[in-house]
CSV table of C-alpha atoms in Angstrom, one decimal:
chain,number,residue,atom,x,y,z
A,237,UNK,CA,0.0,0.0,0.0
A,238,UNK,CA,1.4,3.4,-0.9
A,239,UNK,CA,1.9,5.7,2.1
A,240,UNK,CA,-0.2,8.8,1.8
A,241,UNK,CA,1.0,12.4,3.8
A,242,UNK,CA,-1.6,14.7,4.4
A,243,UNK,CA,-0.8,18.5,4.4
A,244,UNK,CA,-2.9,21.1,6.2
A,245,UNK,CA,-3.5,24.5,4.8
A,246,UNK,CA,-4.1,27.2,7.3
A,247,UNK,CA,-6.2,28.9,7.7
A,248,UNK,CA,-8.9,27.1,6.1
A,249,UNK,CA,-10.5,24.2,7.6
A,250,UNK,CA,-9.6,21.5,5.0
A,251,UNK,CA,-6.9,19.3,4.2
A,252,UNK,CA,-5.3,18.3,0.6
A,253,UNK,CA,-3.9,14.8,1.2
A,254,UNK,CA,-0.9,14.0,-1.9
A,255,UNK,CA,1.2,11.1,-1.7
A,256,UNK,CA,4.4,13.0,-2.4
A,257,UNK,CA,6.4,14.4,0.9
A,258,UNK,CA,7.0,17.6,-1.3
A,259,UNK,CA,3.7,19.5,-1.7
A,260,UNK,CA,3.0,20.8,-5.1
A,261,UNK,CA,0.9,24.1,-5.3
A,262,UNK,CA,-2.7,24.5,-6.0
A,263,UNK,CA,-3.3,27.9,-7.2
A,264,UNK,CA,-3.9,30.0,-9.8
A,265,UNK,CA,-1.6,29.1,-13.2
A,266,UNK,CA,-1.2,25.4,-11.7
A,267,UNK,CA,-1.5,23.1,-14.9
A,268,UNK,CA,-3.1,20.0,-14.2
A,269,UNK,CA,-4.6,17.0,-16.3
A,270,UNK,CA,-7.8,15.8,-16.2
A,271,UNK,CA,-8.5,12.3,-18.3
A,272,UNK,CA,-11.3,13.3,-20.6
A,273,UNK,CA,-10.1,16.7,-21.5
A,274,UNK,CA,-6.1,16.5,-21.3
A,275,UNK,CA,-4.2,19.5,-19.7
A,276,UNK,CA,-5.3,22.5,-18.6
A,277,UNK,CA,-4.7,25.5,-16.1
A,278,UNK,CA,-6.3,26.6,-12.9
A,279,UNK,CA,-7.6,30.1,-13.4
A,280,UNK,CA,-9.3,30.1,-9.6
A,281,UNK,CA,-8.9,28.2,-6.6
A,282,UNK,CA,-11.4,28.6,-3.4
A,283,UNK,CA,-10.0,25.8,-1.3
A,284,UNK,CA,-13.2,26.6,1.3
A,285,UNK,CA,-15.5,24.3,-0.7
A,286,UNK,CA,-12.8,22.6,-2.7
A,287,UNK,CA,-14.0,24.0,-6.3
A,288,UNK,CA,-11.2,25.5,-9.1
A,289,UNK,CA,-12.3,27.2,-12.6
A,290,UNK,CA,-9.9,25.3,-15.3
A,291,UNK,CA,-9.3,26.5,-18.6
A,292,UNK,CA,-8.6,23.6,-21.1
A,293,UNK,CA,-6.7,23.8,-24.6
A,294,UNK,CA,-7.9,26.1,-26.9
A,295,UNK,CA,-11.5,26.4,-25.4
A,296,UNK,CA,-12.9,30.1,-24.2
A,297,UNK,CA,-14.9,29.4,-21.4
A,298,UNK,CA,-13.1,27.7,-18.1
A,299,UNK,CA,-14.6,24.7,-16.7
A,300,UNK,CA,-15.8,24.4,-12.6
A,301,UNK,CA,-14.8,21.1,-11.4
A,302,UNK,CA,-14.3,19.6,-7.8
A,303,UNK,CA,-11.2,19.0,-6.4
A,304,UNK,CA,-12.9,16.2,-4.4
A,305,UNK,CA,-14.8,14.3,-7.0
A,306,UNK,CA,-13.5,14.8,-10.5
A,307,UNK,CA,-10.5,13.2,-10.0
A,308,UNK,CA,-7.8,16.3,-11.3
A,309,UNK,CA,-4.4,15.6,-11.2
A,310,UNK,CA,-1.1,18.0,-11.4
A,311,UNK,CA,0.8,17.8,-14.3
A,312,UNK,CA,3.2,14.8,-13.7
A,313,UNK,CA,0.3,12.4,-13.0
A,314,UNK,CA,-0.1,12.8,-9.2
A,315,UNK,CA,-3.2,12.4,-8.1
A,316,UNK,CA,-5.1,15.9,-6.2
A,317,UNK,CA,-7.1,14.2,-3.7
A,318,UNK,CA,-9.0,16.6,-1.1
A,319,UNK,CA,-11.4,16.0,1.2
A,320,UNK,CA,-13.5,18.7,3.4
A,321,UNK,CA,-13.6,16.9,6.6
A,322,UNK,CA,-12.5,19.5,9.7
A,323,UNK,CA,-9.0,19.5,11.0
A,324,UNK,CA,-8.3,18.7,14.7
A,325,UNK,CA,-7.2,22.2,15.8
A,326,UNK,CA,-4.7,21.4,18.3
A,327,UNK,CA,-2.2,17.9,18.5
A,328,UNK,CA,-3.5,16.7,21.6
A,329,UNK,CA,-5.6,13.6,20.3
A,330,UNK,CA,-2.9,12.2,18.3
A,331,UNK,CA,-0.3,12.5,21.2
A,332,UNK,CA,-2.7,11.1,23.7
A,333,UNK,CA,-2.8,7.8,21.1
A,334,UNK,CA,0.9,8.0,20.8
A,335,UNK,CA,1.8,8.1,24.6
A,336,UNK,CA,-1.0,5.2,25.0
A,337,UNK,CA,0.6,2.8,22.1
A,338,UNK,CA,4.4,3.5,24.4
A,339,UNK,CA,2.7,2.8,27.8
A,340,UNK,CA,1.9,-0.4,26.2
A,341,UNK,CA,5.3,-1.2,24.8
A,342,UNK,CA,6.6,-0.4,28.1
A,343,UNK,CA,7.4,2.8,28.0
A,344,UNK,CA,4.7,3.9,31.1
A,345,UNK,CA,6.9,6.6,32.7
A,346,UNK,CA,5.9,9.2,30.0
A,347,UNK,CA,3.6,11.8,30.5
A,348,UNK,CA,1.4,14.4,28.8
A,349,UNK,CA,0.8,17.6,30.3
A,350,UNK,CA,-2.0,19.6,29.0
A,351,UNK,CA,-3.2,23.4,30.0
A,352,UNK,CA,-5.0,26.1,28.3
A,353,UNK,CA,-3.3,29.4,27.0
A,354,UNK,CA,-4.7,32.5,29.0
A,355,UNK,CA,-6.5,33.5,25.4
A,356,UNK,CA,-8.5,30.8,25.8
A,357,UNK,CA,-8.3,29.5,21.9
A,358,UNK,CA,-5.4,27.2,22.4
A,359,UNK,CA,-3.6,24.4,25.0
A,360,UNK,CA,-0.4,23.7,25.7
A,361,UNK,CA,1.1,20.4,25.8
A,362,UNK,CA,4.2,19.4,27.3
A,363,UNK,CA,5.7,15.5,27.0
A,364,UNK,CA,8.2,14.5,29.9
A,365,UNK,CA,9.4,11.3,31.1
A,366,UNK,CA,11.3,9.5,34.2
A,367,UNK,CA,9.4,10.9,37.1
A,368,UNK,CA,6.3,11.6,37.7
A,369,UNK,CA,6.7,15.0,39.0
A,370,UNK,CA,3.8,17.6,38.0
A,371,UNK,CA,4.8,20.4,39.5
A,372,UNK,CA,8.6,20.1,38.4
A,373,UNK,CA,8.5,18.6,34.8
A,374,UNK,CA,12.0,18.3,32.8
A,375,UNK,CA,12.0,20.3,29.6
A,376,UNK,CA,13.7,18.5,26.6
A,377,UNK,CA,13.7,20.5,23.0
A,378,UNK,CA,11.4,19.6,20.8
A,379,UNK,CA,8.8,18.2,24.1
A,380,UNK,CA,6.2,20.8,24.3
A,381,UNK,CA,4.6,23.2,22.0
A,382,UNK,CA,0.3,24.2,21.9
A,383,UNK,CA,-2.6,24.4,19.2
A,384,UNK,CA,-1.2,27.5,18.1
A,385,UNK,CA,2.0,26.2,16.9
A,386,UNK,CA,-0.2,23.3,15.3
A,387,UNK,CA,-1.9,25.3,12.6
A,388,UNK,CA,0.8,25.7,11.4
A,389,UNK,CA,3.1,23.3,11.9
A,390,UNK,CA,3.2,19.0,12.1
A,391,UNK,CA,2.0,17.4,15.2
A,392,UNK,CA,5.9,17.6,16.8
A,393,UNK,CA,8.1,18.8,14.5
A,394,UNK,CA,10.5,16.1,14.2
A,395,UNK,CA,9.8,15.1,10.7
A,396,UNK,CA,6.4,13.9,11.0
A,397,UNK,CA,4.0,14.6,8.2
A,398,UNK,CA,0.4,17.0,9.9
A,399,UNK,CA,-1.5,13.5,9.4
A,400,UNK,CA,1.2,11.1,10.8
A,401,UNK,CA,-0.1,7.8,12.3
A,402,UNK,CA,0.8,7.2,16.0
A,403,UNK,CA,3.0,4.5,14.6
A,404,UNK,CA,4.8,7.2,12.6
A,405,UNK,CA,5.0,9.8,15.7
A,406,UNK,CA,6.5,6.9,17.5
A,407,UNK,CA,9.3,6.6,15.0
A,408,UNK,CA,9.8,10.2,14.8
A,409,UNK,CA,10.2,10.4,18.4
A,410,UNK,CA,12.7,7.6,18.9
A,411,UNK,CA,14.7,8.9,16.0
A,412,UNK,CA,14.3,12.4,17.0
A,413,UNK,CA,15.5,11.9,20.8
A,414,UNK,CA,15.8,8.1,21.4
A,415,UNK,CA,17.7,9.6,24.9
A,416,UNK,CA,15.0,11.3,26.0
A,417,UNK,CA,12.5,8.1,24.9
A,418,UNK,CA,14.8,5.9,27.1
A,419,UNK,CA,14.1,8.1,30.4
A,420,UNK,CA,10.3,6.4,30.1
A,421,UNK,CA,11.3,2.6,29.8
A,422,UNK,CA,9.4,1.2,33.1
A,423,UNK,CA,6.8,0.8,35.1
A,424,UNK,CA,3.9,2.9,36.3
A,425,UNK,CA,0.8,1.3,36.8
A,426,UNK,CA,-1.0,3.3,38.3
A,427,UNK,CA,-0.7,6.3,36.2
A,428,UNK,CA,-1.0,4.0,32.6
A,429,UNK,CA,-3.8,2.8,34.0
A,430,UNK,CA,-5.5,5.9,34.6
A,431,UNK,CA,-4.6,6.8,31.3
A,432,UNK,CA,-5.6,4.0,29.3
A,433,UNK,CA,-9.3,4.1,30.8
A,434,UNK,CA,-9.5,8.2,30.0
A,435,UNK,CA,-8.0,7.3,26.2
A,436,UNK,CA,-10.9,4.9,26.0
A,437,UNK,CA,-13.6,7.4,26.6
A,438,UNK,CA,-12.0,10.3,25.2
A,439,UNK,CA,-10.3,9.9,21.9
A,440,UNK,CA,-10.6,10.3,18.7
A,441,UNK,CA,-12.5,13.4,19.2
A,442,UNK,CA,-11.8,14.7,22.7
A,443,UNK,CA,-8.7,15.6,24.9
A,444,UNK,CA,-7.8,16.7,28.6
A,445,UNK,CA,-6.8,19.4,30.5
A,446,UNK,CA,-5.4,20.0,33.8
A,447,UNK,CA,-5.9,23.6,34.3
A,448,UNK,CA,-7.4,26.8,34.0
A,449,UNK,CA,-5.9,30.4,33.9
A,450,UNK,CA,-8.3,32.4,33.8
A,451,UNK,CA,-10.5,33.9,36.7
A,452,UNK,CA,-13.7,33.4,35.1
A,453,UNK,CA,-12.9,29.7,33.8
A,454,UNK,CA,-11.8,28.7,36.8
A,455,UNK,CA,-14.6,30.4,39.1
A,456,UNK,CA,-16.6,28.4,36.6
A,457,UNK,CA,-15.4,25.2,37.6
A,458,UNK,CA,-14.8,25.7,41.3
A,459,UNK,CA,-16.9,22.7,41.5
A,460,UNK,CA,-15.0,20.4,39.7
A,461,UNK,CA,-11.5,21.9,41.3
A,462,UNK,CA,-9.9,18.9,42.5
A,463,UNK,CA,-12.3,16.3,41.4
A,464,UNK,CA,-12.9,16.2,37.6
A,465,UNK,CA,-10.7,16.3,34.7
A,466,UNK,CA,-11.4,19.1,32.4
A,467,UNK,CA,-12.0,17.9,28.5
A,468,UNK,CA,-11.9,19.7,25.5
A,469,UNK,CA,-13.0,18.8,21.4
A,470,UNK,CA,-9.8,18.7,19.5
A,471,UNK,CA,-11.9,19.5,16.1
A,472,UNK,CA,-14.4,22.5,15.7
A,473,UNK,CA,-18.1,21.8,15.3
A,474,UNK,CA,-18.0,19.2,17.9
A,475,UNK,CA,-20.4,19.4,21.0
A,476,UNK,CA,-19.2,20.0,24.3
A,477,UNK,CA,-18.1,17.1,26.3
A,478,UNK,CA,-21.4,15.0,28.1
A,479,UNK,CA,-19.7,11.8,29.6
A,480,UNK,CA,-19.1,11.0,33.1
A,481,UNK,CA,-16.7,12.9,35.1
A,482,UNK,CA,-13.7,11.7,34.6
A,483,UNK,CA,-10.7,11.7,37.6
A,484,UNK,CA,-7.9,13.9,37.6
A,485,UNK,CA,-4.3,12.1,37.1
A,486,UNK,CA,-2.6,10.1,40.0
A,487,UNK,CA,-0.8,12.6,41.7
A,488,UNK,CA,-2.2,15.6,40.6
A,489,UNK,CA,-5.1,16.2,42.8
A,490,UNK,CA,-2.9,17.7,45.9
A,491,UNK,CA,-1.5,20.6,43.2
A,492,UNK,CA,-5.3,22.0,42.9
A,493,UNK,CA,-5.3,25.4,44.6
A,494,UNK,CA,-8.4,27.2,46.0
A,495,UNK,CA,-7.7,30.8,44.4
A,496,UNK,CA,-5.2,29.7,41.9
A,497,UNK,CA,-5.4,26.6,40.5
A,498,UNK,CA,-1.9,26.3,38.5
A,499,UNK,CA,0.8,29.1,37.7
A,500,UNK,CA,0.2,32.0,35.1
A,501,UNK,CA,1.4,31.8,31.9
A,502,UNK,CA,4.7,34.1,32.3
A,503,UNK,CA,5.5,31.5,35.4
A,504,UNK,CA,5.2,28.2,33.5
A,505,UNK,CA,7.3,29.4,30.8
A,506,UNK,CA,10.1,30.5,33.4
A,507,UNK,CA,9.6,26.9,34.7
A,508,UNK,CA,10.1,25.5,31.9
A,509,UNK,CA,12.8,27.3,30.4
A,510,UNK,CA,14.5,27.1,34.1
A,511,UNK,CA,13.6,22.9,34.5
């Protein structure tokens, strides 16, 4: 089976998927080839609904076609296959999967760290192993990043492709820092545990979150301070989370502060910068 890459245009909610790791434009004065009327050239593009004007041969008048159903391809034969389903807007899904997949090949001392910006639009994430120490968490390069840096970037920057399997982050992880992979070899039931069952009732379409930094979002869940995990959609147009209430991570509940339930923003980057 040929290995397809899938590359995510920003800002629009859409993905082109090509099976080439080198992207080939699709834009106005693109030629492509379609196999009932030869070559031609794009003349518009709106990659919102996935429909381009093409202008063929000698003809006057350009010809609408869908990107998603009238099978175009560029030039040299490669296929353009697009499809209009929403991307996930932040990476939090797909590292949740990956970190599962290790605790299950042994690797049960890493963890993800998850918190929202103070805007509000985007989380953090932050990877660590050895451990398990929430409130002092090691920083290695290339270990934390948020959904801001997602738009427009792949899910970790180590040479993973923006739709790379959690087999695929796996690899790029242990080729990207196979030292910092090694810090997470043993055991830690009680945590992978605890994972496993929120992965199961959670993902594909939801992740977690351990925190709030702003007054009003955490005056609005005073209630849960302490006892519930906090969940978020990772794609838009999804509904809010409805499920059970799930418990917060082993070891985390005696961090949860009345007035302030984790560090502003300025004081986790000096941690991490400083860790």
């Amino acid at each position: 089976m040929r290995k397809m890459h899938f590359y995510y245009l920003y800002p629009l909610h859409f993905y082109t998927e090509l099976n080439s790791i080198n992207m080939q434009p699709i834009a106005p004065g693109t030629i492509v080839f379609h196999r009932f009327r030869g070559y031609g050239v794009l003349t518009a593009v709106n990659l919102l609904s996935g429909w381009v004007s093409v202008r063929f041969g000698q003809e006057t008048r350009v010809l609408d076609l869908c990107l998603s159903s009238d099978a175009l391809q560029h030039a040299d034969g490669e296929p353009i296959l697009f499809r209009r389903n929403p991307p996930e807007r932040m990476p939090h899904g797909r590292l949740m999967a990956m970190v599962r997949a290790l605790h299950g090949a042994g690797y049960q001392r890493l963890y993800l760290y998850s918190w929202p910006k103070p805007s509000g639009l985007h989380w953090h994430w932050h990877l660590f192993a050895g451990p398990r120490n929430w409130s002092a968490r090691p920083l290695r390069a290339g270990w934390s990043g948020s959904g801001s840096d997602y738009i427009f970037n792949p899910v970790l920057g180590w040479g993973d492709a923006p739709g790379a399997s959690t087999a695929e982050l796996i690899q790029a992880l242990a080729q990207f820092d196979p030292e910092g992979l090694s810090h997470a070899l043993g055991r830690d039931t009680d945590h992978s545990g605890w994972f496993a069952a929120v992965c199961d009732v959670l993902l594909p379409d939801y992740a977690y979150s351990f925190g709030w930094e702003t007054q009003n979002a955490a005056a609005a869940s005073a209630g849960l301070a302490g006892t519930a995990l906090q969940v978020m959609p990772v794609r838009e147009g999804l509904p809010a989370y409805s499920g059970a209430a799930l418990p917060l991570a082993p070891g985390l509940q005696h961090l949860v502060r009345p007035h302030r339930l984790f560090p502003r923003s300025n004081e986790i980057e000096h941690l991490l910068r400083g860790a």
